[in-house]
């Protein structure tokens, strides 16, 4: 019991550090007398009207960009920032494909989004990123039914869960957060390239700075630490986006990874009760799901980002990632390991 509490306290300290580092920077800056941040008002559309959300620490950014006749796939779009991303992009006129594991919750979210935006071109499709058979079935359906995929948003994820394995025997966090999206992107890439100019957006996290990449133990079979495993999966997200951008240079497909902020979402459901209480107490340092979705939306729709393909973003602006996340050799090693684990050939 004491060891469990000690681990929970260490995890809580890391989470608090992440909140103070990246979430509501205006308050953190005030407490520590750092530079005055820039505020903007987030504007989202709902049933044709505009609605102002509370201020967010973000570069000044707003966009009236329309996505009519564009097709967007969002994984994990039935809840959290994925749902808010789907709502925003649907309001811009896009055809939205909500790729979700829980079809019942997805249909409920779809109904809400359609009612809010007036866009009925919102579809739900089954996708379980913890099972390669489901990923392949989903990709086969998309490649058969859809004429184009202009934006792929790899958003779904699992955070600091107890040790478990995917249907294919991978450690759950690495398997879902990285390998599932790696395989999905691989299977959809020809259609995405055909749809160019197109974008691939990978939702990562500042948690990528928590650890290095254990190439000899990607499945955490030698040892398992919930935080390190989560951090490793997020580091893999950033490295994947960086490597993919290089491989897609000249194709018209841009790739971006991002940190959404510390967001009030279902991702905290696996945490120790002490951490869940702490997250509620320190809500002032966190973002709402609407606020947390803004950088994803920015990377998906902001014009002129093509020259920054491969970059890592936070608060709607380019951000510094860790030294490991900038290591091209490490990115290539991860790429090769991922292909070997999935049994695919992707040059």
mmCIF file of C-alpha atoms in Angstrom:
data_model
loop_
_atom_site.group_PDB
_atom_site.id
_atom_site.type_symbol
_atom_site.label_atom_id
_atom_site.label_comp_id
_atom_site.label_asym_id
_atom_site.label_seq_id
_atom_site.Cartn_x
_atom_site.Cartn_y
_atom_site.Cartn_z
ATOM 1 C CA UNK A 1 0.000 0.000 0.000
ATOM 2 C CA UNK A 2 2.802 2.391 0.947
ATOM 3 C CA UNK A 3 4.592 1.685 -2.332
ATOM 4 C CA UNK A 4 1.377 2.349 -4.226
ATOM 5 C CA UNK A 5 0.884 5.678 -2.487
ATOM 6 C CA UNK A 6 4.517 6.600 -3.108
ATOM 7 C CA UNK A 7 4.080 5.898 -6.803
ATOM 8 C CA UNK A 8 0.856 7.885 -6.871
ATOM 9 C CA UNK A 9 2.546 10.846 -5.164
ATOM 10 C CA UNK A 10 5.373 10.788 -7.693
ATOM 11 C CA UNK A 11 2.868 10.627 -10.531
ATOM 12 C CA UNK A 12 0.874 13.466 -9.011
ATOM 13 C CA UNK A 13 3.997 15.633 -8.812
ATOM 14 C CA UNK A 14 4.719 14.990 -12.485
ATOM 15 C CA UNK A 15 1.156 15.833 -13.448
ATOM 16 C CA UNK A 16 1.262 19.046 -11.426
ATOM 17 C CA UNK A 17 4.521 19.999 -13.113
ATOM 18 C CA UNK A 18 2.933 19.388 -16.500
ATOM 19 C CA UNK A 19 -0.023 21.576 -15.544
ATOM 20 C CA UNK A 20 2.190 24.403 -14.385
ATOM 21 C CA UNK A 21 4.460 24.083 -17.402
ATOM 22 C CA UNK A 22 1.879 24.146 -20.142
ATOM 23 C CA UNK A 23 -1.756 24.569 -19.177
ATOM 24 C CA UNK A 24 -3.046 27.925 -18.034
ATOM 25 C CA UNK A 25 0.124 29.878 -18.553
ATOM 26 C CA UNK A 26 -1.408 33.273 -17.777
ATOM 27 C CA UNK A 27 -1.928 32.199 -14.138
ATOM 28 C CA UNK A 28 1.429 30.489 -13.872
ATOM 29 C CA UNK A 29 3.111 33.574 -15.283
ATOM 30 C CA UNK A 30 1.311 35.713 -12.742
ATOM 31 C CA UNK A 31 2.421 33.536 -9.848
ATOM 32 C CA UNK A 32 6.044 33.468 -10.955
ATOM 33 C CA UNK A 33 6.192 36.975 -12.453
ATOM 34 C CA UNK A 34 7.089 35.672 -15.871
ATOM 35 C CA UNK A 35 6.455 37.571 -19.096
ATOM 36 C CA UNK A 36 2.922 38.731 -19.870
ATOM 37 C CA UNK A 37 1.323 36.196 -22.244
ATOM 38 C CA UNK A 38 -0.858 36.960 -25.212
ATOM 39 C CA UNK A 39 -4.542 36.176 -24.922
ATOM 40 C CA UNK A 40 -7.067 35.472 -27.594
ATOM 41 C CA UNK A 41 -10.743 34.698 -27.614
ATOM 42 C CA UNK A 42 -11.576 31.273 -28.988
ATOM 43 C CA UNK A 43 -14.466 31.522 -31.420
ATOM 44 C CA UNK A 44 -16.488 28.485 -32.377
ATOM 45 C CA UNK A 45 -19.603 28.235 -34.484
ATOM 46 C CA UNK A 46 -22.757 26.647 -33.216
ATOM 47 C CA UNK A 47 -25.839 26.395 -35.421
ATOM 48 C CA UNK A 48 -24.589 29.280 -37.521
ATOM 49 C CA UNK A 49 -23.957 31.587 -34.553
ATOM 50 C CA UNK A 50 -20.632 32.622 -33.021
ATOM 51 C CA UNK A 51 -19.875 31.975 -29.418
ATOM 52 C CA UNK A 52 -16.935 33.325 -27.423
ATOM 53 C CA UNK A 53 -15.204 31.013 -24.988
ATOM 54 C CA UNK A 54 -13.127 32.220 -22.071
ATOM 55 C CA UNK A 55 -9.632 33.487 -22.906
ATOM 56 C CA UNK A 56 -6.908 30.964 -23.681
ATOM 57 C CA UNK A 57 -3.153 31.462 -23.560
ATOM 58 C CA UNK A 58 -2.433 31.131 -27.225
ATOM 59 C CA UNK A 59 -0.946 33.156 -30.044
ATOM 60 C CA UNK A 60 -3.485 35.483 -31.604
ATOM 61 C CA UNK A 61 -5.313 33.210 -34.012
ATOM 62 C CA UNK A 62 -8.760 32.958 -35.445
ATOM 63 C CA UNK A 63 -9.894 31.527 -38.717
ATOM 64 C CA UNK A 64 -12.957 31.658 -40.898
ATOM 65 C CA UNK A 65 -11.481 28.883 -43.055
ATOM 66 C CA UNK A 66 -14.122 26.692 -44.659
ATOM 67 C CA UNK A 67 -13.703 22.982 -45.279
ATOM 68 C CA UNK A 68 -16.581 22.428 -47.678
ATOM 69 C CA UNK A 69 -16.034 19.362 -49.891
ATOM 70 C CA UNK A 70 -13.199 18.218 -47.607
ATOM 71 C CA UNK A 71 -13.208 14.891 -45.790
ATOM 72 C CA UNK A 72 -11.781 14.625 -42.280
ATOM 73 C CA UNK A 73 -11.149 11.477 -40.246
ATOM 74 C CA UNK A 74 -10.816 11.938 -36.481
ATOM 75 C CA UNK A 75 -9.971 8.993 -34.226
ATOM 76 C CA UNK A 76 -11.535 9.061 -30.779
ATOM 77 C CA UNK A 77 -14.038 11.689 -31.868
ATOM 78 C CA UNK A 78 -16.825 10.689 -29.491
ATOM 79 C CA UNK A 79 -15.392 12.421 -26.417
ATOM 80 C CA UNK A 80 -12.951 15.047 -25.162
ATOM 81 C CA UNK A 81 -10.903 17.146 -27.544
ATOM 82 C CA UNK A 82 -11.667 14.750 -30.383
ATOM 83 C CA UNK A 83 -15.354 15.522 -30.077
ATOM 84 C CA UNK A 84 -14.720 19.284 -29.942
ATOM 85 C CA UNK A 85 -12.444 19.027 -32.960
ATOM 86 C CA UNK A 86 -15.187 17.202 -34.848
ATOM 87 C CA UNK A 87 -17.715 19.856 -33.808
ATOM 88 C CA UNK A 88 -15.521 22.722 -35.018
ATOM 89 C CA UNK A 89 -14.580 21.137 -38.340
ATOM 90 C CA UNK A 90 -18.183 20.095 -38.978
ATOM 91 C CA UNK A 91 -19.187 23.732 -38.467
ATOM 92 C CA UNK A 92 -16.689 24.598 -41.205
ATOM 93 C CA UNK A 93 -18.575 22.367 -43.625
ATOM 94 C CA UNK A 94 -16.329 19.305 -43.664
ATOM 95 C CA UNK A 95 -17.473 15.741 -44.128
ATOM 96 C CA UNK A 96 -16.556 14.231 -40.755
ATOM 97 C CA UNK A 97 -15.798 10.564 -40.195
ATOM 98 C CA UNK A 98 -15.780 9.808 -36.478
ATOM 99 C CA UNK A 99 -13.557 6.747 -36.037
ATOM 100 C CA UNK A 100 -14.519 5.337 -32.653
ATOM 101 C CA UNK A 101 -14.395 2.137 -30.608
ATOM 102 C CA UNK A 102 -17.631 2.784 -28.676
ATOM 103 C CA UNK A 103 -20.322 3.112 -31.330
ATOM 104 C CA UNK A 104 -23.107 3.943 -28.876
ATOM 105 C CA UNK A 105 -21.258 6.949 -27.435
ATOM 106 C CA UNK A 106 -20.155 7.913 -30.927
ATOM 107 C CA UNK A 107 -23.746 8.021 -32.196
ATOM 108 C CA UNK A 108 -24.739 10.194 -29.241
ATOM 109 C CA UNK A 109 -21.853 12.567 -29.984
ATOM 110 C CA UNK A 110 -22.742 12.587 -33.680
ATOM 111 C CA UNK A 111 -26.344 13.590 -32.951
ATOM 112 C CA UNK A 112 -25.135 16.431 -30.743
ATOM 113 C CA UNK A 113 -22.655 17.676 -33.363
ATOM 114 C CA UNK A 114 -25.241 17.560 -36.149
ATOM 115 C CA UNK A 115 -27.730 19.477 -34.000
ATOM 116 C CA UNK A 116 -25.132 22.088 -33.023
ATOM 117 C CA UNK A 117 -23.655 22.681 -36.478
ATOM 118 C CA UNK A 118 -26.471 21.879 -38.869
ATOM 119 C CA UNK A 119 -24.035 19.696 -40.809
ATOM 120 C CA UNK A 120 -25.574 16.273 -41.377
ATOM 121 C CA UNK A 121 -22.527 14.996 -43.259
ATOM 122 C CA UNK A 122 -21.104 13.435 -40.094
ATOM 123 C CA UNK A 123 -20.549 9.684 -40.068
ATOM 124 C CA UNK A 124 -19.603 7.139 -37.423
ATOM 125 C CA UNK A 125 -17.336 4.218 -38.262
ATOM 126 C CA UNK A 126 -16.027 1.461 -36.013
ATOM 127 C CA UNK A 127 -12.315 1.612 -35.162
ATOM 128 C CA UNK A 128 -10.547 -0.153 -32.318
ATOM 129 C CA UNK A 129 -6.909 0.938 -32.316
ATOM 130 C CA UNK A 130 -5.992 -1.891 -29.962
ATOM 131 C CA UNK A 131 -6.768 -4.488 -32.637
ATOM 132 C CA UNK A 132 -5.011 -4.534 -36.032
ATOM 133 C CA UNK A 133 -7.938 -6.469 -37.529
ATOM 134 C CA UNK A 134 -10.273 -3.588 -36.686
ATOM 135 C CA UNK A 135 -7.780 -1.064 -38.067
ATOM 136 C CA UNK A 136 -7.467 -2.976 -41.322
ATOM 137 C CA UNK A 137 -11.242 -3.385 -41.629
ATOM 138 C CA UNK A 138 -11.761 0.336 -41.040
ATOM 139 C CA UNK A 139 -9.100 1.307 -43.592
ATOM 140 C CA UNK A 140 -10.525 -1.114 -46.156
ATOM 141 C CA UNK A 141 -13.969 0.442 -45.729
ATOM 142 C CA UNK A 142 -12.624 3.994 -46.039
ATOM 143 C CA UNK A 143 -10.549 3.175 -49.121
ATOM 144 C CA UNK A 144 -13.639 1.606 -50.686
ATOM 145 C CA UNK A 145 -16.259 4.202 -49.727
ATOM 146 C CA UNK A 146 -14.411 7.507 -49.711
ATOM 147 C CA UNK A 147 -13.137 9.403 -52.738
ATOM 148 C CA UNK A 148 -10.734 11.453 -50.646
ATOM 149 C CA UNK A 149 -9.280 12.000 -47.183
ATOM 150 C CA UNK A 150 -7.997 15.552 -46.880
ATOM 151 C CA UNK A 151 -7.253 15.578 -43.152
ATOM 152 C CA UNK A 152 -6.421 12.665 -40.870
ATOM 153 C CA UNK A 153 -6.369 13.518 -37.171
ATOM 154 C CA UNK A 154 -4.755 10.822 -35.040
ATOM 155 C CA UNK A 155 -6.343 11.921 -31.784
ATOM 156 C CA UNK A 156 -7.444 8.851 -29.818
ATOM 157 C CA UNK A 157 -5.316 7.726 -26.927
ATOM 158 C CA UNK A 158 -5.063 6.015 -23.574
ATOM 159 C CA UNK A 159 -3.206 7.468 -20.610
ATOM 160 C CA UNK A 160 -1.281 5.833 -17.749
ATOM 161 C CA UNK A 161 -3.414 2.711 -17.540
ATOM 162 C CA UNK A 162 -2.573 -0.487 -15.645
ATOM 163 C CA UNK A 163 -0.413 -2.898 -17.620
ATOM 164 C CA UNK A 164 -2.325 -4.709 -20.332
ATOM 165 C CA UNK A 165 -1.833 -5.779 -23.926
ATOM 166 C CA UNK A 166 -3.594 -5.124 -27.208
ATOM 167 C CA UNK A 167 -5.166 -7.905 -29.250
ATOM 168 C CA UNK A 168 -1.829 -8.179 -31.067
ATOM 169 C CA UNK A 169 0.226 -8.481 -27.893
ATOM 170 C CA UNK A 170 1.592 -4.937 -27.673
ATOM 171 C CA UNK A 171 1.750 -2.934 -24.439
ATOM 172 C CA UNK A 172 -1.556 -1.051 -24.465
ATOM 173 C CA UNK A 173 -0.330 2.552 -24.380
ATOM 174 C CA UNK A 174 2.381 2.076 -26.999
ATOM 175 C CA UNK A 175 0.070 -0.155 -29.027
ATOM 176 C CA UNK A 176 -2.881 2.246 -29.134
ATOM 177 C CA UNK A 177 -1.188 5.645 -29.018
ATOM 178 C CA UNK A 178 1.575 4.885 -31.512
ATOM 179 C CA UNK A 179 1.347 1.550 -33.328
ATOM 180 C CA UNK A 180 -2.402 1.757 -33.942
ATOM 181 C CA UNK A 181 -2.105 5.169 -35.562
ATOM 182 C CA UNK A 182 1.091 4.163 -37.380
ATOM 183 C CA UNK A 183 -0.757 1.268 -39.038
ATOM 184 C CA UNK A 184 -3.875 3.344 -39.723
ATOM 185 C CA UNK A 185 -1.846 6.068 -41.438
ATOM 186 C CA UNK A 186 0.051 3.491 -43.482
ATOM 187 C CA UNK A 187 -3.177 1.909 -44.728
ATOM 188 C CA UNK A 188 -4.794 5.243 -45.643
ATOM 189 C CA UNK A 189 -1.734 6.989 -47.041
ATOM 190 C CA UNK A 190 -2.340 6.328 -50.738
ATOM 191 C CA UNK A 191 -5.797 7.909 -50.480
ATOM 192 C CA UNK A 192 -4.423 10.822 -48.471
ATOM 193 C CA UNK A 193 -1.678 11.443 -51.039
ATOM 194 C CA UNK A 194 -4.273 11.253 -53.818
ATOM 195 C CA UNK A 195 -6.253 13.949 -51.946
ATOM 196 C CA UNK A 196 -3.311 16.377 -51.686
ATOM 197 C CA UNK A 197 -2.983 19.047 -50.516
ATOM 198 C CA UNK A 198 -3.716 17.110 -47.347
ATOM 199 C CA UNK A 199 -2.683 17.050 -43.705
ATOM 200 C CA UNK A 200 -1.978 14.479 -41.023
ATOM 201 C CA UNK A 201 -2.243 15.754 -37.454
ATOM 202 C CA UNK A 202 -0.864 13.696 -34.568
ATOM 203 C CA UNK A 203 -2.035 14.579 -31.063
ATOM 204 C CA UNK A 204 0.984 13.993 -28.821
ATOM 205 C CA UNK A 205 1.765 15.547 -25.426
ATOM 206 C CA UNK A 206 4.407 17.374 -23.449
ATOM 207 C CA UNK A 207 4.643 14.024 -21.656
ATOM 208 C CA UNK A 208 7.018 13.062 -24.475
ATOM 209 C CA UNK A 209 9.682 14.851 -22.416
ATOM 210 C CA UNK A 210 9.235 12.486 -19.452
ATOM 211 C CA UNK A 211 11.398 9.672 -20.772
ATOM 212 C CA UNK A 212 13.535 8.372 -23.583
ATOM 213 C CA UNK A 213 12.700 5.649 -26.082
ATOM 214 C CA UNK A 214 13.485 2.136 -24.879
ATOM 215 C CA UNK A 215 14.059 0.480 -28.260
ATOM 216 C CA UNK A 216 14.980 -2.771 -26.537
ATOM 217 C CA UNK A 217 11.762 -2.763 -24.492
ATOM 218 C CA UNK A 218 9.060 -0.930 -26.449
ATOM 219 C CA UNK A 219 6.472 -3.332 -25.032
ATOM 220 C CA UNK A 220 7.585 -2.672 -21.433
ATOM 221 C CA UNK A 221 8.087 -6.390 -20.872
ATOM 222 C CA UNK A 222 11.306 -5.959 -18.884
ATOM 223 C CA UNK A 223 9.737 -3.356 -16.620
ATOM 224 C CA UNK A 224 6.546 -1.321 -16.642
ATOM 225 C CA UNK A 225 5.963 2.145 -15.305
ATOM 226 C CA UNK A 226 2.647 3.740 -16.249
ATOM 227 C CA UNK A 227 4.110 7.235 -16.618
ATOM 228 C CA UNK A 228 7.184 6.166 -18.568
ATOM 229 C CA UNK A 229 5.119 3.977 -20.860
ATOM 230 C CA UNK A 230 2.757 6.869 -21.556
ATOM 231 C CA UNK A 231 5.669 9.260 -22.089
ATOM 232 C CA UNK A 232 7.315 6.777 -24.449
ATOM 233 C CA UNK A 233 4.127 6.461 -26.520
ATOM 234 C CA UNK A 234 3.882 10.246 -26.798
ATOM 235 C CA UNK A 235 7.558 10.531 -27.741
ATOM 236 C CA UNK A 236 6.838 7.962 -30.428
ATOM 237 C CA UNK A 237 4.009 10.212 -31.695
ATOM 238 C CA UNK A 238 6.341 13.171 -32.143
ATOM 239 C CA UNK A 239 9.085 11.064 -33.753
ATOM 240 C CA UNK A 240 6.559 9.443 -36.097
ATOM 241 C CA UNK A 241 5.257 12.812 -37.278
ATOM 242 C CA UNK A 242 8.811 14.078 -37.793
ATOM 243 C CA UNK A 243 9.891 11.037 -39.794
ATOM 244 C CA UNK A 244 6.674 10.866 -41.815
ATOM 245 C CA UNK A 245 6.987 14.533 -42.811
ATOM 246 C CA UNK A 246 10.441 13.861 -44.256
ATOM 247 C CA UNK A 247 9.228 10.837 -46.185
ATOM 248 C CA UNK A 248 6.261 12.783 -47.590
ATOM 249 C CA UNK A 249 8.250 15.825 -48.699
ATOM 250 C CA UNK A 250 7.108 16.902 -52.134
ATOM 251 C CA UNK A 251 3.845 14.916 -52.049
ATOM 252 C CA UNK A 252 1.606 17.768 -50.914
ATOM 253 C CA UNK A 253 0.895 16.045 -47.585
ATOM 254 C CA UNK A 254 1.942 17.942 -44.443
ATOM 255 C CA UNK A 255 2.361 16.356 -41.019
ATOM 256 C CA UNK A 256 2.205 18.005 -37.592
ATOM 257 C CA UNK A 257 2.352 16.826 -33.981
ATOM 258 C CA UNK A 258 1.102 18.817 -31.017
ATOM 259 C CA UNK A 259 0.576 19.158 -27.283
ATOM 260 C CA UNK A 260 -3.071 20.074 -26.571
ATOM 261 C CA UNK A 261 -2.447 21.208 -22.988
ATOM 262 C CA UNK A 262 -3.554 19.586 -19.751
ATOM 263 C CA UNK A 263 -7.212 19.004 -20.525
ATOM 264 C CA UNK A 264 -10.219 18.100 -18.381
ATOM 265 C CA UNK A 265 -11.099 14.827 -20.095
ATOM 266 C CA UNK A 266 -11.765 11.106 -19.675
ATOM 267 C CA UNK A 267 -8.042 10.388 -20.026
ATOM 268 C CA UNK A 268 -7.690 10.742 -16.243
ATOM 269 C CA UNK A 269 -10.023 7.823 -15.545
ATOM 270 C CA UNK A 270 -7.210 5.313 -14.934
ATOM 271 C CA UNK A 271 -5.393 7.469 -12.390
ATOM 272 C CA UNK A 272 -5.014 6.922 -8.661
ATOM 273 C CA UNK A 273 -7.868 8.595 -6.715
ATOM 274 C CA UNK A 274 -5.338 11.032 -5.218
ATOM 275 C CA UNK A 275 -4.408 12.245 -8.685
ATOM 276 C CA UNK A 276 -8.033 12.564 -9.765
ATOM 277 C CA UNK A 277 -8.725 14.690 -6.692
ATOM 278 C CA UNK A 278 -5.633 16.814 -7.385
ATOM 279 C CA UNK A 279 -6.726 17.366 -10.993
ATOM 280 C CA UNK A 280 -10.092 18.627 -9.748
ATOM 281 C CA UNK A 281 -8.462 20.894 -7.165
ATOM 282 C CA UNK A 282 -6.074 22.354 -9.725
ATOM 283 C CA UNK A 283 -8.688 22.759 -12.463
ATOM 284 C CA UNK A 284 -7.657 26.401 -12.699
ATOM 285 C CA UNK A 285 -4.431 25.236 -14.360
ATOM 286 C CA UNK A 286 -6.181 23.020 -16.893
ATOM 287 C CA UNK A 287 -8.000 23.590 -20.150
ATOM 288 C CA UNK A 288 -11.548 22.741 -21.082
ATOM 289 C CA UNK A 289 -11.994 20.337 -23.977
ATOM 290 C CA UNK A 290 -12.899 23.272 -26.244
ATOM 291 C CA UNK A 291 -9.663 25.029 -25.314
ATOM 292 C CA UNK A 292 -7.673 21.817 -25.591
ATOM 293 C CA UNK A 293 -8.903 21.227 -29.139
ATOM 294 C CA UNK A 294 -7.682 24.569 -30.457
ATOM 295 C CA UNK A 295 -4.138 23.539 -31.409
ATOM 296 C CA UNK A 296 -5.450 20.463 -33.215
ATOM 297 C CA UNK A 297 -7.865 22.653 -35.156
ATOM 298 C CA UNK A 298 -5.091 25.151 -35.874
ATOM 299 C CA UNK A 299 -2.840 22.451 -37.329
ATOM 300 C CA UNK A 300 -5.732 21.106 -39.387
ATOM 301 C CA UNK A 301 -6.960 24.347 -40.966
ATOM 302 C CA UNK A 302 -4.465 27.200 -40.634
ATOM 303 C CA UNK A 303 -3.160 28.184 -44.065
ATOM 304 C CA UNK A 304 0.539 28.482 -44.777
ATOM 305 C CA UNK A 305 1.798 25.785 -42.426
ATOM 306 C CA UNK A 306 3.119 23.538 -45.177
ATOM 307 C CA UNK A 307 6.672 24.835 -44.802
ATOM 308 C CA UNK A 308 6.597 23.698 -41.158
ATOM 309 C CA UNK A 309 5.676 20.098 -41.897
ATOM 310 C CA UNK A 310 7.167 17.852 -39.223
ATOM 311 C CA UNK A 311 7.034 20.547 -36.548
ATOM 312 C CA UNK A 312 5.663 20.214 -33.031
ATOM 313 C CA UNK A 313 3.031 22.731 -31.868
ATOM 314 C CA UNK A 314 1.555 23.948 -28.593
ATOM 315 C CA UNK A 315 -0.897 26.784 -27.923
ATOM 316 C CA UNK A 316 -1.446 27.319 -31.656
ATOM 317 C CA UNK A 317 2.225 27.988 -32.358
ATOM 318 C CA UNK A 318 5.438 26.076 -33.052
ATOM 319 C CA UNK A 319 6.990 24.829 -29.805
ATOM 320 C CA UNK A 320 10.217 23.241 -28.668
ATOM 321 C CA UNK A 321 10.206 19.492 -28.263
ATOM 322 C CA UNK A 322 12.722 17.386 -26.360
ATOM 323 C CA UNK A 323 16.173 16.542 -27.705
ATOM 324 C CA UNK A 324 15.096 12.921 -28.182
ATOM 325 C CA UNK A 325 12.051 14.043 -30.172
ATOM 326 C CA UNK A 326 14.371 15.955 -32.536
ATOM 327 C CA UNK A 327 16.669 12.978 -33.159
ATOM 328 C CA UNK A 328 16.238 11.884 -36.777
ATOM 329 C CA UNK A 329 18.304 8.735 -36.275
ATOM 330 C CA UNK A 330 16.104 7.730 -33.348
ATOM 331 C CA UNK A 331 13.009 8.474 -35.447
ATOM 332 C CA UNK A 332 14.278 6.137 -38.166
ATOM 333 C CA UNK A 333 15.053 3.390 -35.641
ATOM 334 C CA UNK A 334 11.550 3.701 -34.236
ATOM 335 C CA UNK A 335 10.138 3.610 -37.763
ATOM 336 C CA UNK A 336 11.939 0.358 -38.544
ATOM 337 C CA UNK A 337 10.971 -1.190 -35.200
ATOM 338 C CA UNK A 338 7.327 -0.210 -35.728
ATOM 339 C CA UNK A 339 7.270 -1.790 -39.178
ATOM 340 C CA UNK A 340 8.808 -4.981 -37.792
ATOM 341 C CA UNK A 341 6.308 -5.147 -34.929
ATOM 342 C CA UNK A 342 3.379 -4.673 -37.316
ATOM 343 C CA UNK A 343 4.758 -6.902 -40.042
ATOM 344 C CA UNK A 344 4.597 -4.227 -42.746
ATOM 345 C CA UNK A 345 7.056 -2.770 -45.249
ATOM 346 C CA UNK A 346 6.949 1.027 -45.359
ATOM 347 C CA UNK A 347 9.973 2.734 -46.872
#
